[in-house]
Short mmCIF file of C-alpha atoms and ligand atoms in Angstrom, two decimals:
data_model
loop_
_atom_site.label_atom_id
_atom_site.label_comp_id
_atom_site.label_asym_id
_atom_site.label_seq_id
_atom_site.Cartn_x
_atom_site.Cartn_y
_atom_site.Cartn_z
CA UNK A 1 0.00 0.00 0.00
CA UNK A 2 1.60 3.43 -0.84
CA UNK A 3 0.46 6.92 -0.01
CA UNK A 4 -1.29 7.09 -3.59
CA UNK A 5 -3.60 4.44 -2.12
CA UNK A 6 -3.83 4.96 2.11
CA UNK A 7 -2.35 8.52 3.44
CA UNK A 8 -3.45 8.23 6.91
CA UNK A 9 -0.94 5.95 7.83
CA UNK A 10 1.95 8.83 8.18
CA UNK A 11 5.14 7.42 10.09
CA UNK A 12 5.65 8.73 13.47
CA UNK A 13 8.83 10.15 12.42
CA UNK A 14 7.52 12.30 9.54
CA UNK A 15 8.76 15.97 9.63
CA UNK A 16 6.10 18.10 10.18
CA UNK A 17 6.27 21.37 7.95
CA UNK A 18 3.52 22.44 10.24
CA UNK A 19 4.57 25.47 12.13
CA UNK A 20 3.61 26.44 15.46
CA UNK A 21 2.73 29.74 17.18
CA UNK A 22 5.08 31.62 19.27
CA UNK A 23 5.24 30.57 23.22
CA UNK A 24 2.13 32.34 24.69
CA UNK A 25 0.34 33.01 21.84
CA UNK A 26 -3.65 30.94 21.03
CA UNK A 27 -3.17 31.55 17.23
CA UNK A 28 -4.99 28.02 15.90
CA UNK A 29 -2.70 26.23 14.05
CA UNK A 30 -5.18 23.18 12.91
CA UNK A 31 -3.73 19.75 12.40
CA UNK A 32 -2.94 19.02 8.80
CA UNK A 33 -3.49 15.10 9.91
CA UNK A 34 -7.32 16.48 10.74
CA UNK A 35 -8.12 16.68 6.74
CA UNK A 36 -7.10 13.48 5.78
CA UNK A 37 -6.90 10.66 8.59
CA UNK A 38 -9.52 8.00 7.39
CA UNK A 39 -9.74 10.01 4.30
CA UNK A 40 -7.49 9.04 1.50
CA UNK A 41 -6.49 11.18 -1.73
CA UNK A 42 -8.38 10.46 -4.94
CA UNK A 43 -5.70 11.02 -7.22
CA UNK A 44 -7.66 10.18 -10.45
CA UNK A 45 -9.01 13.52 -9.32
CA UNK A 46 -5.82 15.85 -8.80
CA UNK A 47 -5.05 14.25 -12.18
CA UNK A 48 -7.77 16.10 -13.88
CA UNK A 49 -5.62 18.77 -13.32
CA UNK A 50 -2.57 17.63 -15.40
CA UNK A 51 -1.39 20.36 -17.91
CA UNK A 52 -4.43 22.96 -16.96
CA UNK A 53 -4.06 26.90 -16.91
CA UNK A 54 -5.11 28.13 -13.48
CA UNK A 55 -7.27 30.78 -14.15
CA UNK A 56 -10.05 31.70 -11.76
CA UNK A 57 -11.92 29.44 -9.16
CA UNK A 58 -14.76 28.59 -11.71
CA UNK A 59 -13.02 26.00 -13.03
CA UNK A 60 -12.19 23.90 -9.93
CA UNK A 61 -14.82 21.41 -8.90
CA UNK A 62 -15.51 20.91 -5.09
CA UNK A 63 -13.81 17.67 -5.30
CA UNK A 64 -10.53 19.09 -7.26
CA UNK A 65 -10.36 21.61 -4.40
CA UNK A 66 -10.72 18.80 -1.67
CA UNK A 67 -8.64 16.66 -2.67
CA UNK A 68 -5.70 19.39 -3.28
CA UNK A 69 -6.47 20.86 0.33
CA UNK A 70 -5.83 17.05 1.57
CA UNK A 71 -2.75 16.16 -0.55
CA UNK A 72 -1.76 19.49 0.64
CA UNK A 73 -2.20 18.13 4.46
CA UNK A 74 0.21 15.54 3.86
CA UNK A 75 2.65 17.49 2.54
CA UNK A 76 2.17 19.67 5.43
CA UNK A 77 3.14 16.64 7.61
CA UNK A 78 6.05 14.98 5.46
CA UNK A 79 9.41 16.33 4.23
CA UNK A 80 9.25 15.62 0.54
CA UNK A 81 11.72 17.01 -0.94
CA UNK A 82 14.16 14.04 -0.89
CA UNK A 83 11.41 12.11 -3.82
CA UNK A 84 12.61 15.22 -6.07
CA UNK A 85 8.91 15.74 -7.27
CA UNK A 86 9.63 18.04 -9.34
CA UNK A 87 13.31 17.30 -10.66
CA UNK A 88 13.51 18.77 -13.93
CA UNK A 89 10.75 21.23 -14.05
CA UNK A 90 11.58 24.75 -13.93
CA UNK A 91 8.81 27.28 -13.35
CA UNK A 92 9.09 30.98 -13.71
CA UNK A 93 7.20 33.31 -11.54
CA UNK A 94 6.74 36.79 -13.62
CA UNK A 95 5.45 39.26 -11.16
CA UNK A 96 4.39 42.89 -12.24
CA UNK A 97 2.69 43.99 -9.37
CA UNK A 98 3.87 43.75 -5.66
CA UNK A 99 3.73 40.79 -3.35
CA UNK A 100 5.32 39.42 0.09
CA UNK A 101 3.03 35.89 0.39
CA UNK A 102 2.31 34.98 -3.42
CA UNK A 103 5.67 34.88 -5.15
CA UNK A 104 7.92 33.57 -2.28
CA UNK A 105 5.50 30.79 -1.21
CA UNK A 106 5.14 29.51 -4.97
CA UNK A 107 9.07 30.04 -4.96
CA UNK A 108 9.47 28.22 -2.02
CA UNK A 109 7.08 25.29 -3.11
CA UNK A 110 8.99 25.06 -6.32
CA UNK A 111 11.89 24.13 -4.47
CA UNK A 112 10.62 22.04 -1.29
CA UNK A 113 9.94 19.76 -4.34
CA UNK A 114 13.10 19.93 -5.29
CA UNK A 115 12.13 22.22 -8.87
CA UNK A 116 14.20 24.96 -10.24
CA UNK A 117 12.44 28.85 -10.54
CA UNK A 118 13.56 31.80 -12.74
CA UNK A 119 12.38 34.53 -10.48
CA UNK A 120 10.95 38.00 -11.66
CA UNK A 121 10.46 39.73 -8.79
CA UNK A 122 10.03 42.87 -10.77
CA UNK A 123 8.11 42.70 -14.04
CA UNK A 124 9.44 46.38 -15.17
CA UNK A 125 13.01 44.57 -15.64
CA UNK A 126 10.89 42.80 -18.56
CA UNK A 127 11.10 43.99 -22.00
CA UNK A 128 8.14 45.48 -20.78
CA UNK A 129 10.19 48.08 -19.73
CA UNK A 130 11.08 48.81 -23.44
CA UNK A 131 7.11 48.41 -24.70
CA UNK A 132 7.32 44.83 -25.23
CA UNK A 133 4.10 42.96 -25.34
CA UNK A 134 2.95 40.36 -23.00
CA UNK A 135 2.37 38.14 -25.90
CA UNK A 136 5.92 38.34 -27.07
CA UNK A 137 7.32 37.45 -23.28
CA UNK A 138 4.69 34.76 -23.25
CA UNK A 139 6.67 33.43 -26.59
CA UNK A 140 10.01 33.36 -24.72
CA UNK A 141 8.75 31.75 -21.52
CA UNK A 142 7.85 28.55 -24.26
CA UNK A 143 11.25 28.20 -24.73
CA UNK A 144 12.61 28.66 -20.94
CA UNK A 145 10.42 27.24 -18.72
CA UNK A 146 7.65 24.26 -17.91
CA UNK A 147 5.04 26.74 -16.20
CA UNK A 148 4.51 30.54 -15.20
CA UNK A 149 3.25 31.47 -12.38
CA UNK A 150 1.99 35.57 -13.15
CA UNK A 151 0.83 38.42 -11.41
CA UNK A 152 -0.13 41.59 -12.92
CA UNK A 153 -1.67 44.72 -12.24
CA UNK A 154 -3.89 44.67 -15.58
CA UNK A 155 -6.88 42.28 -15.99
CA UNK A 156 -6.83 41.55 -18.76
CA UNK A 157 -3.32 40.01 -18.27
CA UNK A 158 -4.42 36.75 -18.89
CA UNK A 159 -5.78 36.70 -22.22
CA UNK A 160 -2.74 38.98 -23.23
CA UNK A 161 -0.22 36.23 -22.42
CA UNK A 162 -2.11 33.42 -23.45
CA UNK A 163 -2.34 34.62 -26.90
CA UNK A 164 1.18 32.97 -27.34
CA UNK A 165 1.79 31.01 -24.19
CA UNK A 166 1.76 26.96 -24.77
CA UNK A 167 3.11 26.20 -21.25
CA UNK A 168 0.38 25.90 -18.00
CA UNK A 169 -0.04 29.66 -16.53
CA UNK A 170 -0.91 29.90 -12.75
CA UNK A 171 -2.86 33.27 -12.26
CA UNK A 172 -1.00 34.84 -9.21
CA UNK A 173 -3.84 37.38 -9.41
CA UNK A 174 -5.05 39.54 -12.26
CA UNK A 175 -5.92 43.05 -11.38
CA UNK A 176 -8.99 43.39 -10.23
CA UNK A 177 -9.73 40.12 -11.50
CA UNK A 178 -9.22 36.47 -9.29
CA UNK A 179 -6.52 35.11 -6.98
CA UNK A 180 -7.41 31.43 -7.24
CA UNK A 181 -4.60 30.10 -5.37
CA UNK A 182 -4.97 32.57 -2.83
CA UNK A 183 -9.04 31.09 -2.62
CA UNK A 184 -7.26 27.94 -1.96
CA UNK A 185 -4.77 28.46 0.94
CA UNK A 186 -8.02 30.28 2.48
CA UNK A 187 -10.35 27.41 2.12
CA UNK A 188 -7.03 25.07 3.02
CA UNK A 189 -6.94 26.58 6.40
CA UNK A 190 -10.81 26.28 6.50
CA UNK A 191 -10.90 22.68 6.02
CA UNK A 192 -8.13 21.92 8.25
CA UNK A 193 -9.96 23.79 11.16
CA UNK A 194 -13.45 22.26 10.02
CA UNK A 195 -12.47 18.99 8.23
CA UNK A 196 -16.10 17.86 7.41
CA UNK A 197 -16.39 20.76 5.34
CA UNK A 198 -14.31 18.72 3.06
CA UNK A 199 -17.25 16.08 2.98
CA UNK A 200 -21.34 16.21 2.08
CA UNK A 201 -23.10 17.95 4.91
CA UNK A 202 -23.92 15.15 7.62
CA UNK A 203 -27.77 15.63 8.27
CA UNK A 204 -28.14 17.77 11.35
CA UNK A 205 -24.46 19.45 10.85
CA UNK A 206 -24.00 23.14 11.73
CA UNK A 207 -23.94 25.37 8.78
CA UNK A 208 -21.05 28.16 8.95
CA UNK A 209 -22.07 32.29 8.90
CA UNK A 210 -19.75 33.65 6.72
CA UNK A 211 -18.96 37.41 7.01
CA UNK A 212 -16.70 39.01 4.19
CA UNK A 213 -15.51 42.46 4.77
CA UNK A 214 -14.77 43.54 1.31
CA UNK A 215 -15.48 44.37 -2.12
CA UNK A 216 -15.86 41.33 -4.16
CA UNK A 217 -16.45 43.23 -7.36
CA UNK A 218 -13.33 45.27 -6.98
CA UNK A 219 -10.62 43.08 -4.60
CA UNK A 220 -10.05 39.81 -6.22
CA UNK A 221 -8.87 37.90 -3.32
CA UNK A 222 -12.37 38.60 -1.67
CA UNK A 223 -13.90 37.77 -4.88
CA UNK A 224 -11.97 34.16 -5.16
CA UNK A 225 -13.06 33.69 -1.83
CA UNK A 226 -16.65 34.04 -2.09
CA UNK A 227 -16.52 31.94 -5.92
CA UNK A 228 -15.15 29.33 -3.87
CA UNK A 229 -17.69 29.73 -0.93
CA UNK A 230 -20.46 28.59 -4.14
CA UNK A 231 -18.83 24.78 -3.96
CA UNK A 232 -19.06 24.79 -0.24
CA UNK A 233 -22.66 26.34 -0.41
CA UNK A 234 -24.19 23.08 1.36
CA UNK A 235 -22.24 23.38 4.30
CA UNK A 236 -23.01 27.69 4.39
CA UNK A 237 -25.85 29.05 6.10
CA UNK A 238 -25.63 32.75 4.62
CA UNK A 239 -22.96 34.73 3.42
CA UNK A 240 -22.98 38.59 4.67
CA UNK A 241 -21.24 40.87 2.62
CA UNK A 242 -20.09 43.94 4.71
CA UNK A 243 -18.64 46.82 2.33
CA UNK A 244 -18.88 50.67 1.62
CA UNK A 245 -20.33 49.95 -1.56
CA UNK A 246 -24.44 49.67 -2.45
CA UNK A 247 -23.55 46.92 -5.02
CA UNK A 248 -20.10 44.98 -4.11
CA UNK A 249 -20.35 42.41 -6.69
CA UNK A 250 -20.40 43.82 -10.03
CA UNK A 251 -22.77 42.18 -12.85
CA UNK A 252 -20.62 38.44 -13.33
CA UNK A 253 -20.25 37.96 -9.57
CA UNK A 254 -23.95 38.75 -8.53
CA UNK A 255 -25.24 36.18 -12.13
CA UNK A 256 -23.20 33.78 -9.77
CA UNK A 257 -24.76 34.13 -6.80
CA UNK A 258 -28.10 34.03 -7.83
CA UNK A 259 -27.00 30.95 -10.15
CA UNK A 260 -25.67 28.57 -7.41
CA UNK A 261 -28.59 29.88 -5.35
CA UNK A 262 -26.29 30.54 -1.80
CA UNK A 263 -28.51 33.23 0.70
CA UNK A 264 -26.37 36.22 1.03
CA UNK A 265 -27.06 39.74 2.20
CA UNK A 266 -25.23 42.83 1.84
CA UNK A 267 -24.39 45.34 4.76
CA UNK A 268 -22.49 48.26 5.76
CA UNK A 269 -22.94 47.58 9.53
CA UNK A 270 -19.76 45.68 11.05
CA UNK A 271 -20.82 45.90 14.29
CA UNK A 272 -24.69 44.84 13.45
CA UNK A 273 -23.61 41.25 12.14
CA UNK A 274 -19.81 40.42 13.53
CA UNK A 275 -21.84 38.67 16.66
CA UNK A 276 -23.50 36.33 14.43
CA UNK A 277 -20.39 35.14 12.47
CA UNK A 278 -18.21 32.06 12.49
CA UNK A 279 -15.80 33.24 9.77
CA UNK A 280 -14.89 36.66 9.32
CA UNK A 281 -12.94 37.55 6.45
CA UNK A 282 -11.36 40.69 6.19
CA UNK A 283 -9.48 42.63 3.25
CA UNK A 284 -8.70 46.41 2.94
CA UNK A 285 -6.22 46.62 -0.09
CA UNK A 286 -7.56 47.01 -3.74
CA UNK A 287 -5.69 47.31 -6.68
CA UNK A 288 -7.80 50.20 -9.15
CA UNK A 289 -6.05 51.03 -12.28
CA UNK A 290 -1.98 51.56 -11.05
CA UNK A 291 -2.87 52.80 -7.98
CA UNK A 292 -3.60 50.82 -4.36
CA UNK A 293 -6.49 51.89 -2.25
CA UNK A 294 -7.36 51.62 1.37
CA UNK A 295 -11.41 50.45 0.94
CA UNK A 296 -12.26 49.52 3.94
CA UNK A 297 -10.13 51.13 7.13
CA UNK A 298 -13.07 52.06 8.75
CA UNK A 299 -14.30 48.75 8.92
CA UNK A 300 -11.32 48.30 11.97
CA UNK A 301 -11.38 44.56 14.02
CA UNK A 302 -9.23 44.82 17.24
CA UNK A 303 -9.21 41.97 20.11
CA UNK A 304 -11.94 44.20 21.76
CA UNK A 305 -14.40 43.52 18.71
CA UNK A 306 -17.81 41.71 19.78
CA UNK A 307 -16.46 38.58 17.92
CA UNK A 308 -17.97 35.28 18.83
CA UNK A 309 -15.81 33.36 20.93
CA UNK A 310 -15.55 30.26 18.65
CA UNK A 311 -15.38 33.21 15.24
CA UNK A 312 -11.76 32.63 13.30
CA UNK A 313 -10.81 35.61 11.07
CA UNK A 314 -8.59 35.53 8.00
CA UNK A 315 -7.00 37.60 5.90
CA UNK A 316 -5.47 37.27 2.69
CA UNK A 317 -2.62 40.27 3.95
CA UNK A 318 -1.06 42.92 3.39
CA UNK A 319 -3.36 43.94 6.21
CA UNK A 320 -3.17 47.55 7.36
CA UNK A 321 -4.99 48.78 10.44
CA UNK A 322 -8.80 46.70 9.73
CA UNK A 323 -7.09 44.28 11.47
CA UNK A 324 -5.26 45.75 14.56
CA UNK A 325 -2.03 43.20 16.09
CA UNK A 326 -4.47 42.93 19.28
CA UNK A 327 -5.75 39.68 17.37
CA UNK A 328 -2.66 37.84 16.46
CA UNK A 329 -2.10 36.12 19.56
CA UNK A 330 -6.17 35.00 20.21
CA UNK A 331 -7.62 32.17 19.67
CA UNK A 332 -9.21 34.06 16.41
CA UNK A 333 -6.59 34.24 14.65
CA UNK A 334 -6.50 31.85 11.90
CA UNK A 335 -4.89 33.93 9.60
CA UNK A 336 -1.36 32.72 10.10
CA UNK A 337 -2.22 29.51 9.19
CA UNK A 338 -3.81 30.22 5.95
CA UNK A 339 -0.87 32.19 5.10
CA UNK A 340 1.69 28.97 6.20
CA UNK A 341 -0.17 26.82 4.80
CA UNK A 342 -0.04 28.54 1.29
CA UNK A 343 3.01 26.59 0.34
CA UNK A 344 1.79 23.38 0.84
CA UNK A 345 -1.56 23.93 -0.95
CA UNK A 346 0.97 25.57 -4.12
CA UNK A 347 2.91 22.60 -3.84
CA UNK A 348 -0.60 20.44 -4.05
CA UNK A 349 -1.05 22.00 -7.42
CA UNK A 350 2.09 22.60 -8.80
CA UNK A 351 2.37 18.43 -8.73
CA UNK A 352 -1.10 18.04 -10.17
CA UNK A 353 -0.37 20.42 -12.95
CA UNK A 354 2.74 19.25 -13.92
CA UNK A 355 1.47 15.72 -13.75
CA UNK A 356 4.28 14.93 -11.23
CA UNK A 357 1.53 12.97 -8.62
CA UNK A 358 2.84 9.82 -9.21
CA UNK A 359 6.57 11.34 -7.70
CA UNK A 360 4.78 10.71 -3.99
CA UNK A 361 6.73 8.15 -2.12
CA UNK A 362 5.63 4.71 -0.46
CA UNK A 363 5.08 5.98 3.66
CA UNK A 364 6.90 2.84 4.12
CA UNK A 365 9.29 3.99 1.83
CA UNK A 366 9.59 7.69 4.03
CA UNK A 367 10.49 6.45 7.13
CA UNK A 368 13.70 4.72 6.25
CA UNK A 369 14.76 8.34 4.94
CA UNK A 370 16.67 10.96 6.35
CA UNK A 371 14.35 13.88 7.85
CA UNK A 372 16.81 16.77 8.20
CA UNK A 373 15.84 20.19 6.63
CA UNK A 374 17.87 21.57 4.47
N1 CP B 401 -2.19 37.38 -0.30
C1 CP B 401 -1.36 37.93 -1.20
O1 CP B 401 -1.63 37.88 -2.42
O2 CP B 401 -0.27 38.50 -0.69
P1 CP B 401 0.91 39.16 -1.53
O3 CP B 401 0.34 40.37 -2.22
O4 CP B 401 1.97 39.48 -0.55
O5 CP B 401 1.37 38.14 -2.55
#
């Protein structure tokens, strides 16, 4: 039996990735072993995935995303890099917009599997700098690399690139656009703290109040959020948008809400609904046109906030004061987990899309091997 087959079986030796909170701090840090004990990976699943662009969160089915968030577990728990999953594969993250999280958890991924990255930290170093077209870099990245992982400030960066691109592009988020991968280190760090969210409902199960503090229409890490809320939807009670704006959603977002039919509401009372909510989820930066914007400051959470006592809160960060450093060490915070946990959801997918699943070692196989870091 192999970890293809049975993962729940981890050796008692296995490395955890898993990082703790500081001494004296109640951050949760949920179990990875929570997601997947009794639980195995479909694999003929992940596979699906083989040689895909990842786009936006409309394309992932509820099973693709639960079986990534549990491969993902298990990579939390077991030092992997000694199988070389990715030996051979080099992957190029081309970033033209700003990021802390995005590009250095994708860069470290890349290499806990033992993969080689060309790193653009800086897009303007690009022949963009010299007018060059996104098409034309997408040519050149054919010849230098097995996948692109791409951020941009423009939208429409996606169709741009893929005009000439014949490699698998990760969207590292578009604009105003979607941060899929970001959607999935959120609902990662969901599952592990609520691991029969990653089954159908059980008759009788609570249903989760979701409270987004945000602009889906115009932040696209709140908007990949709430998409993926939709394949979730049976295990939701009712979403509550809480924004400045009248209409948050924009035409495409609210077509599918009504569509998959979830009850939402939309507020610009924090302090009216935060009681009421399990999950609070909280952004304040936008990107509009070349410019950041602050949308939501007012909307402010502190440790003093009438927060439920079992509520966790995330954030996709940069956070700026919405979400005051009173939190980090409560038992709310549950937004240092979804950010840890990024890499091991990014390495999840980076093996599924470059068909590398089968790489995954025999568990018998892992605990004859040295467990060092590197
Ligand atoms: N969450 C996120 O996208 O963070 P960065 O902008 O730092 O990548």
């Amino acid at each position: 039996m192999n970890a293809r087959q049975s993962a729940q079986d981890l050796p008692e030796n296995a490395v955890a990735q898993h990082i703790e909170p500081p001494d004296g701090s109640e951050a949760i840090r949920p179990e990875p072993s929570n997601l997947f004990e009794d639980n195995p990976v479909r694999f003929d699943v992940l596979r699906e995935l083989e040689g895909e662009n990842i786009l936006g969160v409309g394309q992932f089915s509820f099973e693709q995303v639960t079986e990534l968030c549990k491969l993902a577990a298990i990579l939390e728990e077991v030092e992997i890099w000694p199988y070389h999953p990715l030996d051979g594969k080099i992957a190029v993250t081309a970033f033209f917009e700003a990021s802390t999280r995005t590009r250095t958890s994708f860069e470290s991924a890349v290499l806990r599997l033992d993969g080689k990255v060309i790193s653009i930290a800086d897009g303007g170093t690009t022949g963009q700098a010299k007018g060059e077209s996104l098409a034309d870099i997408g040519e050149m990245f054919n010849a230098y690399a097995d996948l692109i992982i791409m951020r941009h400030t423009r939208t429409d960066s996606l169709e741009q690139i893929l005009q000439s691109l014949r490699i698998p592009l990760i969207n590292a988020g578009n604009g105003s656009g979607e941060h899929p991968t970001q959607a999935l280190a959120d609902w990662f760090a969901l599952l592990k703290w609520k691991p029969g969210l990653a089954a159908p409902r059980a008759p009788g199960a609570e249903k989760l109040e979701l409270g987004i503090l945000g602009t889906p229409g115009s932040m696209r890490a709140v908007k990949s959020f709430l998409l993926m809320a939709l394949l979730f939807q049976a295990h939701i009670g009712k979403v509550t948008v809480i924004s400045e704006m009248a209409d948050p959603f924009g035409e495409d977002v609210t077509e599918q809400l009504k569509d998959a039919g979830i009850d939402y509401e939309v507020s610009n009372d924090v302090r009216e609904h935060l009681p009421g909510l399990d999950v609070i989820y909280m952004n304040s930066i936008a990107f509009l046109g070349d410019s950041y914007r602050n949308l939501d400051a007012r909307f402010k959470l502190d440790a003093g906030s009438p927060i439920k006592d079992s509520a966790v809160i995330l954030h996709p960060l940069a956070r700026l004061d919405e979400l005051d450093t009173s939190l980090d060490k409560t038992h709310h915070n549950l937004y240092w987990s979804q950010a840890h946990g990024a890499v091991f959801i990014r390495q999840a997918l980076l093996m599924a899309v470059l068909g590398r699943l089968d790489a995954l070692p025999d568990l018998n196989e892992i605990e004859g091997q040295p467990r060092a870091g590197r």
